[in-house]
Every structure is written in C-alpha cells, then in structure tokens.
Short mmCIF file of N, CA and C in Angstrom, two decimals:
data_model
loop_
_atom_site.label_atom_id
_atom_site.label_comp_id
_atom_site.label_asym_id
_atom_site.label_seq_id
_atom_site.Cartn_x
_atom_site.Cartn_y
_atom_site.Cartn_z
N UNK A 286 -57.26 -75.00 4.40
CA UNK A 286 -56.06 -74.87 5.18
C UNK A 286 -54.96 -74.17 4.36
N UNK A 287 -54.92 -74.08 3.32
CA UNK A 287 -53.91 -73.64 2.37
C UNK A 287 -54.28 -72.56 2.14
N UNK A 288 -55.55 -72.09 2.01
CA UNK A 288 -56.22 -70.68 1.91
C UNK A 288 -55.90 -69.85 2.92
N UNK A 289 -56.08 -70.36 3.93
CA UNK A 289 -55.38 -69.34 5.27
C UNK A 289 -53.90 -69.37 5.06
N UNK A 290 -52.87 -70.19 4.82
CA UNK A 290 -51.57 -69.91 4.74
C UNK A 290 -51.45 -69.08 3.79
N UNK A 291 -51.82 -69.42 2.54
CA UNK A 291 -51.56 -68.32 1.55
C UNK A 291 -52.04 -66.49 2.05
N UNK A 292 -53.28 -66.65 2.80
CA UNK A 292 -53.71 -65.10 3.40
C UNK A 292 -52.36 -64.79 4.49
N UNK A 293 -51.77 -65.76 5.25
CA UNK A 293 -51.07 -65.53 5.73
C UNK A 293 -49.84 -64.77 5.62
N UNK A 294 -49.39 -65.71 4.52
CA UNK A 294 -47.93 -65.87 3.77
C UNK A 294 -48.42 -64.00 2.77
N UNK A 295 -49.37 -63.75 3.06
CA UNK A 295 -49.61 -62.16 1.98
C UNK A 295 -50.03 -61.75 3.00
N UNK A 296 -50.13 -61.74 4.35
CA UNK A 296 -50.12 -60.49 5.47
C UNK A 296 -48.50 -60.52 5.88
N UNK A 297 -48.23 -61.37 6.24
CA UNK A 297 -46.19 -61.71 5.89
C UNK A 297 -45.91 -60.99 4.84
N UNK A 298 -45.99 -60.64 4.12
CA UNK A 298 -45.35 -59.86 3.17
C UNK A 298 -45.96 -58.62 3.42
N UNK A 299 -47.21 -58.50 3.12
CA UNK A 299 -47.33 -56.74 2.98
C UNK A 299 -46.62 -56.24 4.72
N UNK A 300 -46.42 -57.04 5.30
CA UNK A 300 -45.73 -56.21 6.61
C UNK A 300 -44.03 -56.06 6.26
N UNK A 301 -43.51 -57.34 5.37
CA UNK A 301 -42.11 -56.98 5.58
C UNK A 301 -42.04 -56.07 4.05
N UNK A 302 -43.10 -55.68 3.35
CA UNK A 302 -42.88 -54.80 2.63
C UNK A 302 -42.80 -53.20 3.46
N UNK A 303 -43.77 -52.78 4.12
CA UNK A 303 -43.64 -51.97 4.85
C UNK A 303 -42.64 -51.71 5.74
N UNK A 304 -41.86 -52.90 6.20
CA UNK A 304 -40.85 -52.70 6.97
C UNK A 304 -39.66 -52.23 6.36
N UNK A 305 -39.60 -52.64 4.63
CA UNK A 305 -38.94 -52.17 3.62
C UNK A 305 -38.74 -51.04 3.41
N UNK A 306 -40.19 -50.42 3.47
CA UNK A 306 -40.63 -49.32 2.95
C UNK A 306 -40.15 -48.08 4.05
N UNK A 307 -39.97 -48.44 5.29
CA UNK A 307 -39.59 -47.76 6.50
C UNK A 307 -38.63 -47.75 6.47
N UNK A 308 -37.58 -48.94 6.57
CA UNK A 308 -35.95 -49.16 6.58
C UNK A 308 -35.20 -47.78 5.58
N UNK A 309 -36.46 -48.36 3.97
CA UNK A 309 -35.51 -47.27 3.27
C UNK A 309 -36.19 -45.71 3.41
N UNK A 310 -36.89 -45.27 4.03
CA UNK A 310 -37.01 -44.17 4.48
C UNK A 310 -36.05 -43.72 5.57
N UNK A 311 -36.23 -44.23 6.60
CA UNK A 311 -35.20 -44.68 7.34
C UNK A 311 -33.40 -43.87 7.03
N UNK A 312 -33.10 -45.04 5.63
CA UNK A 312 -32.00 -44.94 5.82
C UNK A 312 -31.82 -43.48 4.57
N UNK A 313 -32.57 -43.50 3.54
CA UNK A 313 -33.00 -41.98 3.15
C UNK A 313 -33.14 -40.77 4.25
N UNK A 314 -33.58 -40.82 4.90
CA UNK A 314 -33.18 -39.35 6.44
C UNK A 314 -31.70 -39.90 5.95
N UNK A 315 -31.37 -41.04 6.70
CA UNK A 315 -29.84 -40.91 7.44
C UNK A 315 -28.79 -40.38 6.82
N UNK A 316 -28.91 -40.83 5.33
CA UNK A 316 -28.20 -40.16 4.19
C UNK A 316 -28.24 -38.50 3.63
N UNK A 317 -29.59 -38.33 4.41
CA UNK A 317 -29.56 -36.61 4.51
C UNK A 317 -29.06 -35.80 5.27
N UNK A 318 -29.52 -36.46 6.48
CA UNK A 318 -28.39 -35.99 7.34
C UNK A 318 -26.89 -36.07 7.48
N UNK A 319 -26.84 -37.03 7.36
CA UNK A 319 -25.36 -37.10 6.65
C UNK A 319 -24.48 -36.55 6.12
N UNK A 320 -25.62 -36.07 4.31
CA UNK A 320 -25.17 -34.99 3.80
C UNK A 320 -24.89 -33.72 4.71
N UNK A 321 -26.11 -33.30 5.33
CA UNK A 321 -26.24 -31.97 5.79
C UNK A 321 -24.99 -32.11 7.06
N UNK A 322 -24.63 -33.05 7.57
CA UNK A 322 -23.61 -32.91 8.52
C UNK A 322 -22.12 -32.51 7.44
N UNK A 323 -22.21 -33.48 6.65
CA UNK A 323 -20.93 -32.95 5.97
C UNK A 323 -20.81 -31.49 5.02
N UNK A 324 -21.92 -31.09 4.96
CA UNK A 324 -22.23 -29.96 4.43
C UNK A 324 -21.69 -28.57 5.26
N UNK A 325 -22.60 -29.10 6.58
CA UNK A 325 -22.12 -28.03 7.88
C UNK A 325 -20.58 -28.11 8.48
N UNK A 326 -19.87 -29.38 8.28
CA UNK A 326 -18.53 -29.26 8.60
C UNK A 326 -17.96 -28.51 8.28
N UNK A 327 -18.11 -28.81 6.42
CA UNK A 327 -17.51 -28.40 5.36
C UNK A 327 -17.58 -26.79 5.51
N UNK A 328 -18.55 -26.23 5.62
CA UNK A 328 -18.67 -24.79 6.15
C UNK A 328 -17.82 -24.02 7.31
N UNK A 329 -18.11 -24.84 8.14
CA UNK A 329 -16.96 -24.76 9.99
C UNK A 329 -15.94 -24.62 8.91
N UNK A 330 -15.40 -25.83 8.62
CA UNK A 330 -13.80 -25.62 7.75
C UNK A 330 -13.25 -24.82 7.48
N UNK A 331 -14.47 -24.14 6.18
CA UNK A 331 -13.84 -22.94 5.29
C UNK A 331 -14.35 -21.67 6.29
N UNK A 332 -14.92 -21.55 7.53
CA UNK A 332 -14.45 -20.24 8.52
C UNK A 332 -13.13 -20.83 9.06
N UNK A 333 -13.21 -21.57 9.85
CA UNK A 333 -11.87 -21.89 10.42
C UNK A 333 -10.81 -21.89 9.91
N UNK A 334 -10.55 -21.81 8.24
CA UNK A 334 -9.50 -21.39 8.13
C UNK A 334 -9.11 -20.14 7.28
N UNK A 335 -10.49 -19.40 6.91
CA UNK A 335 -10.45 -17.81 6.94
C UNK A 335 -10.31 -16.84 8.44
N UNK A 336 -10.41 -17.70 9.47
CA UNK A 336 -10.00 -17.08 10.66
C UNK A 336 -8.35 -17.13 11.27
N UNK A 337 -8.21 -18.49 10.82
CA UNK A 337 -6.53 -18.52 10.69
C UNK A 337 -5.74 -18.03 9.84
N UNK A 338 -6.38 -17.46 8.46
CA UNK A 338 -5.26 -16.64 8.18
C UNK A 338 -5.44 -15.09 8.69
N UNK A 339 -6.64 -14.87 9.01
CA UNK A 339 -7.11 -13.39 9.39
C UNK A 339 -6.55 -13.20 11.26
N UNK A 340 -6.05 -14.40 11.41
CA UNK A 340 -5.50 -14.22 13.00
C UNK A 340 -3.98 -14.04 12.60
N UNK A 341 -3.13 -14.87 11.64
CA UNK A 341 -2.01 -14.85 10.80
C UNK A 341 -1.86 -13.54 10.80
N UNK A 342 -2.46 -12.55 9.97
CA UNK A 342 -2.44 -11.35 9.77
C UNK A 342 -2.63 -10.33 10.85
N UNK A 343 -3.41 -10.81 11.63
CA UNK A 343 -3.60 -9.77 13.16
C UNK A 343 -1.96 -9.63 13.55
N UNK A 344 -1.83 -11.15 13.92
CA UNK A 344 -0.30 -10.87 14.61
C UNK A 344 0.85 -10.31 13.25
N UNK A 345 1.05 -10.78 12.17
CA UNK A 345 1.85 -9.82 11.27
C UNK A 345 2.05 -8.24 11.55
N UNK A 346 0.42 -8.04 11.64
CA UNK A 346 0.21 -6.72 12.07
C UNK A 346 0.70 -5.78 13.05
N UNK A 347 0.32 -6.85 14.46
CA UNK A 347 0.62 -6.49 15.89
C UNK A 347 2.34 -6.21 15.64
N UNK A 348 3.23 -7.06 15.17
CA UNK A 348 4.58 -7.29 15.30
C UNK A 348 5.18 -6.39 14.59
N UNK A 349 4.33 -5.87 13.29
CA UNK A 349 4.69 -4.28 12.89
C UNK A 349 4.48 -3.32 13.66
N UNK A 350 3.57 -3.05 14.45
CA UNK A 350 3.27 -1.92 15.41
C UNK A 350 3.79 -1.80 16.28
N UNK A 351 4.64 -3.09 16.51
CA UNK A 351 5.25 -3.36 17.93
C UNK A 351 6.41 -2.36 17.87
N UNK A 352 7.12 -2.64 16.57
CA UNK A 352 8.48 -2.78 15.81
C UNK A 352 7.90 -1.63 15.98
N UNK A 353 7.25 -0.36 15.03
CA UNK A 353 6.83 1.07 15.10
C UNK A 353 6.98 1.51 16.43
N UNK A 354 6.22 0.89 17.65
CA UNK A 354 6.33 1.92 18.28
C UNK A 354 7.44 1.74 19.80
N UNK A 355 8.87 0.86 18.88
CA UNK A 355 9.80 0.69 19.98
C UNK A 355 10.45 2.17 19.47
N UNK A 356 10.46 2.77 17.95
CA UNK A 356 10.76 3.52 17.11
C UNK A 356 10.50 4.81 18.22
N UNK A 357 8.98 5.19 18.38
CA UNK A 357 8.62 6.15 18.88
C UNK A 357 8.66 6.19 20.16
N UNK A 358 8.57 5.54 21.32
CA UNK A 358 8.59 4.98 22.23
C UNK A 358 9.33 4.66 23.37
N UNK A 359 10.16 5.80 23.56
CA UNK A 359 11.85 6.35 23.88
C UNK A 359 11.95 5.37 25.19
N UNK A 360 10.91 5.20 25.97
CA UNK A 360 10.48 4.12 27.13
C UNK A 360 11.29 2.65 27.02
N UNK A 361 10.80 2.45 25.42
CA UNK A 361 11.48 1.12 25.54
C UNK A 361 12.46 0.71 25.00
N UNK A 362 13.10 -0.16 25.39
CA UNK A 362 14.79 0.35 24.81
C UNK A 362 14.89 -0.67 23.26
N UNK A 363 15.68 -0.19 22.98
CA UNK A 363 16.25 -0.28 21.24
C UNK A 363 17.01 -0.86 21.21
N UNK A 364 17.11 -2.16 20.82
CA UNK A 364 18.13 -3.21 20.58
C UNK A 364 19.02 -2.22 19.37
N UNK A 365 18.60 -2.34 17.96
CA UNK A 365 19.15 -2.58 16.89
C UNK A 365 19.36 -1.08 16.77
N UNK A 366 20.64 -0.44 16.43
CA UNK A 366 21.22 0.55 16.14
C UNK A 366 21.47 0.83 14.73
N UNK A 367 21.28 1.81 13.87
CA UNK A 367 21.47 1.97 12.26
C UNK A 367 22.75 2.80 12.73
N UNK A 368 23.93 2.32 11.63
CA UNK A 368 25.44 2.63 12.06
C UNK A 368 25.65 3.48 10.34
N UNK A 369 26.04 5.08 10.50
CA UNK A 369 26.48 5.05 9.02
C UNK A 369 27.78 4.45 8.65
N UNK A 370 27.65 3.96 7.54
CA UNK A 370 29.11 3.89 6.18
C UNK A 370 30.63 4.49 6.37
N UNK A 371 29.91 5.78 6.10
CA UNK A 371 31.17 6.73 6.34
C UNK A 371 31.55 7.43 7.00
N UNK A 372 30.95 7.28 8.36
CA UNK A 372 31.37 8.17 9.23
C UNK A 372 30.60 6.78 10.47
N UNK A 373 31.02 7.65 11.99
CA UNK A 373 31.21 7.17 13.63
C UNK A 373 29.97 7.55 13.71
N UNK A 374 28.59 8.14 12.79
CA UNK A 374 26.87 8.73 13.54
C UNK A 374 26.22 7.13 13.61
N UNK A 375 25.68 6.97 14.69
CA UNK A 375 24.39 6.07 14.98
C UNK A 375 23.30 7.06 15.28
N UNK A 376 22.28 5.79 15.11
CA UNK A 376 20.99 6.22 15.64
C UNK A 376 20.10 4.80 15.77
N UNK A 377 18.70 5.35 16.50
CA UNK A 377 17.71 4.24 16.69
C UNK A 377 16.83 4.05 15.59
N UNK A 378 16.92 5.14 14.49
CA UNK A 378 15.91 4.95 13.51
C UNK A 378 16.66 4.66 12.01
N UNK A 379 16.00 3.74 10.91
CA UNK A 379 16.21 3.84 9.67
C UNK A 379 16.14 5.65 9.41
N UNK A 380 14.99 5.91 9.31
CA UNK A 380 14.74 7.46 9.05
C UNK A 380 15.93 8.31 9.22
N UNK A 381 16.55 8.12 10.67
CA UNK A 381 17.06 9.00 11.24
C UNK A 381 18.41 9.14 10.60
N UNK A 382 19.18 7.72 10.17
CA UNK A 382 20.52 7.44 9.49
C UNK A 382 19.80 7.92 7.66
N UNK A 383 18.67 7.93 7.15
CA UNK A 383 18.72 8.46 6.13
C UNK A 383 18.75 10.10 6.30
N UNK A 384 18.63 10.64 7.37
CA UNK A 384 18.42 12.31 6.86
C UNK A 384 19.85 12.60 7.67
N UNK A 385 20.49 11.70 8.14
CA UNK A 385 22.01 12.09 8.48
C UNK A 385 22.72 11.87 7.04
N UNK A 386 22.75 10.91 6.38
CA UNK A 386 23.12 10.77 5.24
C UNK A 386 23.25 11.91 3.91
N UNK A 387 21.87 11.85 3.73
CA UNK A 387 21.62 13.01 2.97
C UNK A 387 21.90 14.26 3.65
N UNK A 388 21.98 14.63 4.40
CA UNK A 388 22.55 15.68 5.20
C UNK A 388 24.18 16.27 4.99
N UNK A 389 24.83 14.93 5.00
CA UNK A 389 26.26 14.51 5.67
C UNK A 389 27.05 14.41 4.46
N UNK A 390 26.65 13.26 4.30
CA UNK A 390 26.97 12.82 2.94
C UNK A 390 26.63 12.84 1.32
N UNK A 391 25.84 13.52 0.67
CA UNK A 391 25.63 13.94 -0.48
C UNK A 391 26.28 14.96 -1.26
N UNK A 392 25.55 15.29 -2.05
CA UNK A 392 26.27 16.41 -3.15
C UNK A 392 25.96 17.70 -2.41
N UNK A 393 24.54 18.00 -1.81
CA UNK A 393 24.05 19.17 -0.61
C UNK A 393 25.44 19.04 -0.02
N UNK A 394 25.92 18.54 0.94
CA UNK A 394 26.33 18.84 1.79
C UNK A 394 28.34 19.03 1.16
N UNK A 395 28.11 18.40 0.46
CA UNK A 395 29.45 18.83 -0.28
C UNK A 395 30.21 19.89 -0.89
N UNK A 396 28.80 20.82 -0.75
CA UNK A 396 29.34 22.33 -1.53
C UNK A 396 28.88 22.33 -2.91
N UNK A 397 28.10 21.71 -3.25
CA UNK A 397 27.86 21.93 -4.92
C UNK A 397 26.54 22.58 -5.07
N UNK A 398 25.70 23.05 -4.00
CA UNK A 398 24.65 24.10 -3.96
C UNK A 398 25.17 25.18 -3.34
N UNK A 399 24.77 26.19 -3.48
CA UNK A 399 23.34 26.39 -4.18
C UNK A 399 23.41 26.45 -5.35
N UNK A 400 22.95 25.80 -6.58
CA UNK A 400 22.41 26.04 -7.84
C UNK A 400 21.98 27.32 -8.67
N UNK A 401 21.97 27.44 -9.84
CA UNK A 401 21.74 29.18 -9.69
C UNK A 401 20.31 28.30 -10.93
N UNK A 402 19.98 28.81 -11.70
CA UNK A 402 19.00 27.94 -12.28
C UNK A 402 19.81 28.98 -13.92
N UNK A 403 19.87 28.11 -15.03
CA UNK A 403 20.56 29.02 -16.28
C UNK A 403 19.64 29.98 -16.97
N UNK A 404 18.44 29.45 -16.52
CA UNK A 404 17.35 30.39 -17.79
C UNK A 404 16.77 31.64 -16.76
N UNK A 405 16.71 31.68 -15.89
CA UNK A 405 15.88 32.67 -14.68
C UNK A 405 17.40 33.60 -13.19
N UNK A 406 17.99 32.63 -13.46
CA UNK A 406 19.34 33.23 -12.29
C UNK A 406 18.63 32.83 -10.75
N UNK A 407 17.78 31.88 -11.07
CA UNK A 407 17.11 31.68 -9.39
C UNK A 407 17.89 30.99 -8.60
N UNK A 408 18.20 31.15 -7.87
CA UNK A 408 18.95 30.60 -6.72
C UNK A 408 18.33 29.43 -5.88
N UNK A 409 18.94 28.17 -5.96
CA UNK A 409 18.28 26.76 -4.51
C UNK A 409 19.29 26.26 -4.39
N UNK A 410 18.70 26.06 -2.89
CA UNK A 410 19.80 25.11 -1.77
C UNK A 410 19.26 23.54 -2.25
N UNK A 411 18.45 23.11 -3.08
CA UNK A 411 18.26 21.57 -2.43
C UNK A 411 17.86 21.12 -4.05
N UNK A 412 18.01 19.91 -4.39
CA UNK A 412 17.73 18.99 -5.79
C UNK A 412 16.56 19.27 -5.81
N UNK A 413 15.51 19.13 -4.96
CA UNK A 413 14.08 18.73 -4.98
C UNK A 413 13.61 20.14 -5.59
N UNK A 414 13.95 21.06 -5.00
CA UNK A 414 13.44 22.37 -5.11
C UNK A 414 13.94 23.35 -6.49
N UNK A 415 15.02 22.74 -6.86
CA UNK A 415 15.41 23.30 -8.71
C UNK A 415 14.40 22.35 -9.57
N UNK A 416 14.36 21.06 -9.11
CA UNK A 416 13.95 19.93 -10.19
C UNK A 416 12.36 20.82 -10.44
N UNK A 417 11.34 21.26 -9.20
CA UNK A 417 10.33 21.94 -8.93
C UNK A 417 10.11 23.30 -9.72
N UNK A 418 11.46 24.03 -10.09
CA UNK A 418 11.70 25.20 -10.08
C UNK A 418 11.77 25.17 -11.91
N UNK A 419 12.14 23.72 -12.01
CA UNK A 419 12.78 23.79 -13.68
C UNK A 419 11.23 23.29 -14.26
N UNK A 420 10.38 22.61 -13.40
CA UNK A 420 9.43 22.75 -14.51
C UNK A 420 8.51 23.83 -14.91
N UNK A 421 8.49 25.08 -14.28
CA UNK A 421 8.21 25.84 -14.17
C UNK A 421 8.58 26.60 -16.12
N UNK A 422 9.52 26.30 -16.09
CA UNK A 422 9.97 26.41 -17.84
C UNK A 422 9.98 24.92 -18.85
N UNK A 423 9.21 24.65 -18.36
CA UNK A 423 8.85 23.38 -18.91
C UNK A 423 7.94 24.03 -20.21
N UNK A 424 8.21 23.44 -21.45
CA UNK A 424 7.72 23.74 -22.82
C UNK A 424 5.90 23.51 -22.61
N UNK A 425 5.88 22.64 -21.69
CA UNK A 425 4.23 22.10 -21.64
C UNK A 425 3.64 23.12 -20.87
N UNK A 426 4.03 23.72 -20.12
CA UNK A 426 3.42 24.61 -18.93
C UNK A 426 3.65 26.12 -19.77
N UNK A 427 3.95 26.40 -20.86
CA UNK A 427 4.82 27.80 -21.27
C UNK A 427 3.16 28.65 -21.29
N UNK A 428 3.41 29.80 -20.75
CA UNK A 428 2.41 30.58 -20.04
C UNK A 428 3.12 32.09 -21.09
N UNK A 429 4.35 32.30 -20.80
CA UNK A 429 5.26 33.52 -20.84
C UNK A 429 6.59 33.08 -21.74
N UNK A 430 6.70 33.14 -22.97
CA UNK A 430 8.01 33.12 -23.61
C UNK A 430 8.72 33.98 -24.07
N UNK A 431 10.11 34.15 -23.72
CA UNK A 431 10.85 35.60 -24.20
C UNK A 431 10.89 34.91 -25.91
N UNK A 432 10.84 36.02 -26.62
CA UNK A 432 11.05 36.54 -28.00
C UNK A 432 12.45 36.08 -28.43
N UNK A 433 13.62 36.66 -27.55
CA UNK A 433 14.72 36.34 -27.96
C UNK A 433 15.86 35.25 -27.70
N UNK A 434 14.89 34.42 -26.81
CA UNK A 434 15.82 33.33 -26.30
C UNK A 434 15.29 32.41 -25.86
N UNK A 435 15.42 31.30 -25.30
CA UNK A 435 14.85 30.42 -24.46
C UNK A 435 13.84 30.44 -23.31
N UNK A 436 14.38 31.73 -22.74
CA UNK A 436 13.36 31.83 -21.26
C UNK A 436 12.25 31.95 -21.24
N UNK A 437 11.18 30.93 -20.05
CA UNK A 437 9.83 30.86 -20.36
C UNK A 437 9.54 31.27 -19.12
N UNK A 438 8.93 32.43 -18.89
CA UNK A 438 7.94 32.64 -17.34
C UNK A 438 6.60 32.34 -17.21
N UNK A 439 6.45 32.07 -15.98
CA UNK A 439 4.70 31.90 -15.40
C UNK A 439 4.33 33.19 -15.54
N UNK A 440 4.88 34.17 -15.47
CA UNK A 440 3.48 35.80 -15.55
C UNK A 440 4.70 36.91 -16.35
N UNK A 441 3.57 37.73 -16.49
CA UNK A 441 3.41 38.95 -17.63
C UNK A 441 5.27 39.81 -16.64
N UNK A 442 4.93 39.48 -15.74
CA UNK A 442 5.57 40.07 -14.44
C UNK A 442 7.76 39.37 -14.81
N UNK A 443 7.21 38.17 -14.32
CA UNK A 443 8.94 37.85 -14.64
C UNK A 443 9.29 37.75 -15.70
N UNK A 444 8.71 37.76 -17.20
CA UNK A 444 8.56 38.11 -18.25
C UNK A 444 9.26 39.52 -18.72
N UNK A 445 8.88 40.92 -17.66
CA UNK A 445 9.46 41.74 -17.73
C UNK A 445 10.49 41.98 -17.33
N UNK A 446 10.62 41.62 -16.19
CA UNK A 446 12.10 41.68 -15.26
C UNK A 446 13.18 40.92 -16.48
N UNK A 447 12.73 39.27 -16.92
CA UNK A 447 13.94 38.82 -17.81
C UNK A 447 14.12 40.05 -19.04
N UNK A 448 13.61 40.31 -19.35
CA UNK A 448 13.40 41.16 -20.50
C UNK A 448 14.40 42.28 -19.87
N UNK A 449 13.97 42.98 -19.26
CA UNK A 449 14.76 44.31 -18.62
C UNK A 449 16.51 43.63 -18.48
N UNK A 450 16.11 42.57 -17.58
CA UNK A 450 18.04 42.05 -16.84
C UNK A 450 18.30 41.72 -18.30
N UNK A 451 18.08 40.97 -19.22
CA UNK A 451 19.04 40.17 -20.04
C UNK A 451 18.84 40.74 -21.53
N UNK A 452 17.77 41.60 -21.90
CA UNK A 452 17.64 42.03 -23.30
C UNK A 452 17.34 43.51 -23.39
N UNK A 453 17.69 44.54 -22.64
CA UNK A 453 18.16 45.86 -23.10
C UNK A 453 19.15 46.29 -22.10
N UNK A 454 19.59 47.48 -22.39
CA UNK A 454 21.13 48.00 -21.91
C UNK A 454 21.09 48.71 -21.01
N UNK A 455 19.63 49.04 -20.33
CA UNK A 455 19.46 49.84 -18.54
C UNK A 455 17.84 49.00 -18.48
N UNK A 456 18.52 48.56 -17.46
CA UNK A 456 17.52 47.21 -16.42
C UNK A 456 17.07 48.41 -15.36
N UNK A 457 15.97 48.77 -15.22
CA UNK A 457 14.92 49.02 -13.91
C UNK A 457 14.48 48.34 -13.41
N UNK A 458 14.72 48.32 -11.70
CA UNK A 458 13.24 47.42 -11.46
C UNK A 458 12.32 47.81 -11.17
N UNK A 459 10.90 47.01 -11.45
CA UNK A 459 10.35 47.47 -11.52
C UNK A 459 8.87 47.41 -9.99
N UNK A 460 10.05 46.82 -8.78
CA UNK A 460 9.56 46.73 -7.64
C UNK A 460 10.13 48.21 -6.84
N UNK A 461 11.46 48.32 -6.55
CA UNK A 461 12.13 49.54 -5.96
C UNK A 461 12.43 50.53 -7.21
#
C-alpha cells in the first residue's frame, strides 16, 4: 500500500514538474514578446518623432514660400510696407527699399562717380566695377608692367597705349 503511494506521490510530481517546465516556457515566450513589443514601440517612437520634426520643417518651409510668394504675387495683397529712412519712398519688397537706397542714397548717387581709375585713366560709374577694374593691376595677376612707373596691363596692347599717353612726347593711337 505504501508502494503504490510512493508510485503515486512520483507520477504527482513528474506531472507538476512538467507543468513547471511549461509555466516557465510559458512565461519565457511572454517575456519575449514583451521584449519584442517594447522593441517595436520603441521603433514607432523614434519614426514618430523623426516625422514630427520633418512635418515641423514642411510647415517652416510652407510659411517661407508663403511669405515669397505674397512678394511675387501682385494678386495678393501686402500687409507690411518697407518705408525708407530718409526720404517719403515705400515699397512691398525688402529688395526693392534696398536698390532705392543704394540708388538714392549712397555715395553713387551723390555725385562722387564716376571714378577715373589713377594708374590706367579708366573711367566707372559704380564701386563694384572699379573694385573689378583695380584688380586687374593687382601685383598677383601682373601679365604687363610699365618700366617706368607703376602701371600694370593685361596685354602687350594697353601696355602700349600707357606707354605712348604717359611716357613719350607724341602719343599715336594706335586704333584711329
């Protein structure tokens, strides 16, 4: 009688071993999944919020283009007016109050061009176009140097002409 309980009491066990053995399989999945759920969130996350700043930036975008093309866009009307300084000119554009400016108001427009240039006698209306004109005798670029003075030309050509105008006593030209 004790022989059968004891067979018993060890079929009782090897079952709640197995039931052991299942539970923690069992709960081994659950913990994988688990992982893998928090894994896949974690992923959603980091798009979801590379899409929010890349939507952030769409509209930044949009609200610049908007702004651009109230600019171009004569259709739609223009709140904000650019007013000059020194004088009664408006306009609808930044742009437009800078080339009134420089126009209006600078040294150009004041009478202090045209420029004559000291080493060549070249004549310009505008800063941009002497500053252009002077490197042209720039020591680094020297192509053509007069003998007796400072002046440096790009060709064999204005080389002669300075030579003729400024260093002998009857200048020809040598075009007419």
């Amino acid at each position: 009688d004790v022989e059968i309980k004891i067979e018993s009491f060890k079929s009782n066990l090897n079952t709640v071993k197995k039931c052991l053995e299942e539970k923690d399989l069992y709960v081994s999945t659950l913990e994988a999944k688990i992982k893998n759920t928090d894994e896949v969130n974690h992923q959603q996350n980091l798009k979801i919020e590379k899409q929010e700043k890349a939507n952030e930036e769409n509209v930044k975008n949009i609200a610049y283009l908007m702004d651009k093309f109230k600019t171009f866009d004569k259709s739609v009307p223009v709140t904000d007016k650019f007013k000059c300084e020194k004088c009664d000119f408006e306009t609808d554009s930044e742009k437009g109050l800078k080339t009134h400016t420089t126009r209006k108001h600078t040294i150009l427009a004041n009478g202090k061009y045209p420029k004559i240039c000291d080493l060549c006698e070249k004549q310009f209306t505008n800063v941009s176009e002497m500053k252009k004109h002077m490197k042209t005798h720039s020591f680094k670029e020297v192509k053509f140097k007069c003998e007796d003075c400072d002046f440096v030309g790009e060709s064999e050509f204005t080389m002669e002409v300075h030579i003729g105008k400024f260093h002998s006593e009857k200048y020809e030209c040598g075009i007419c």
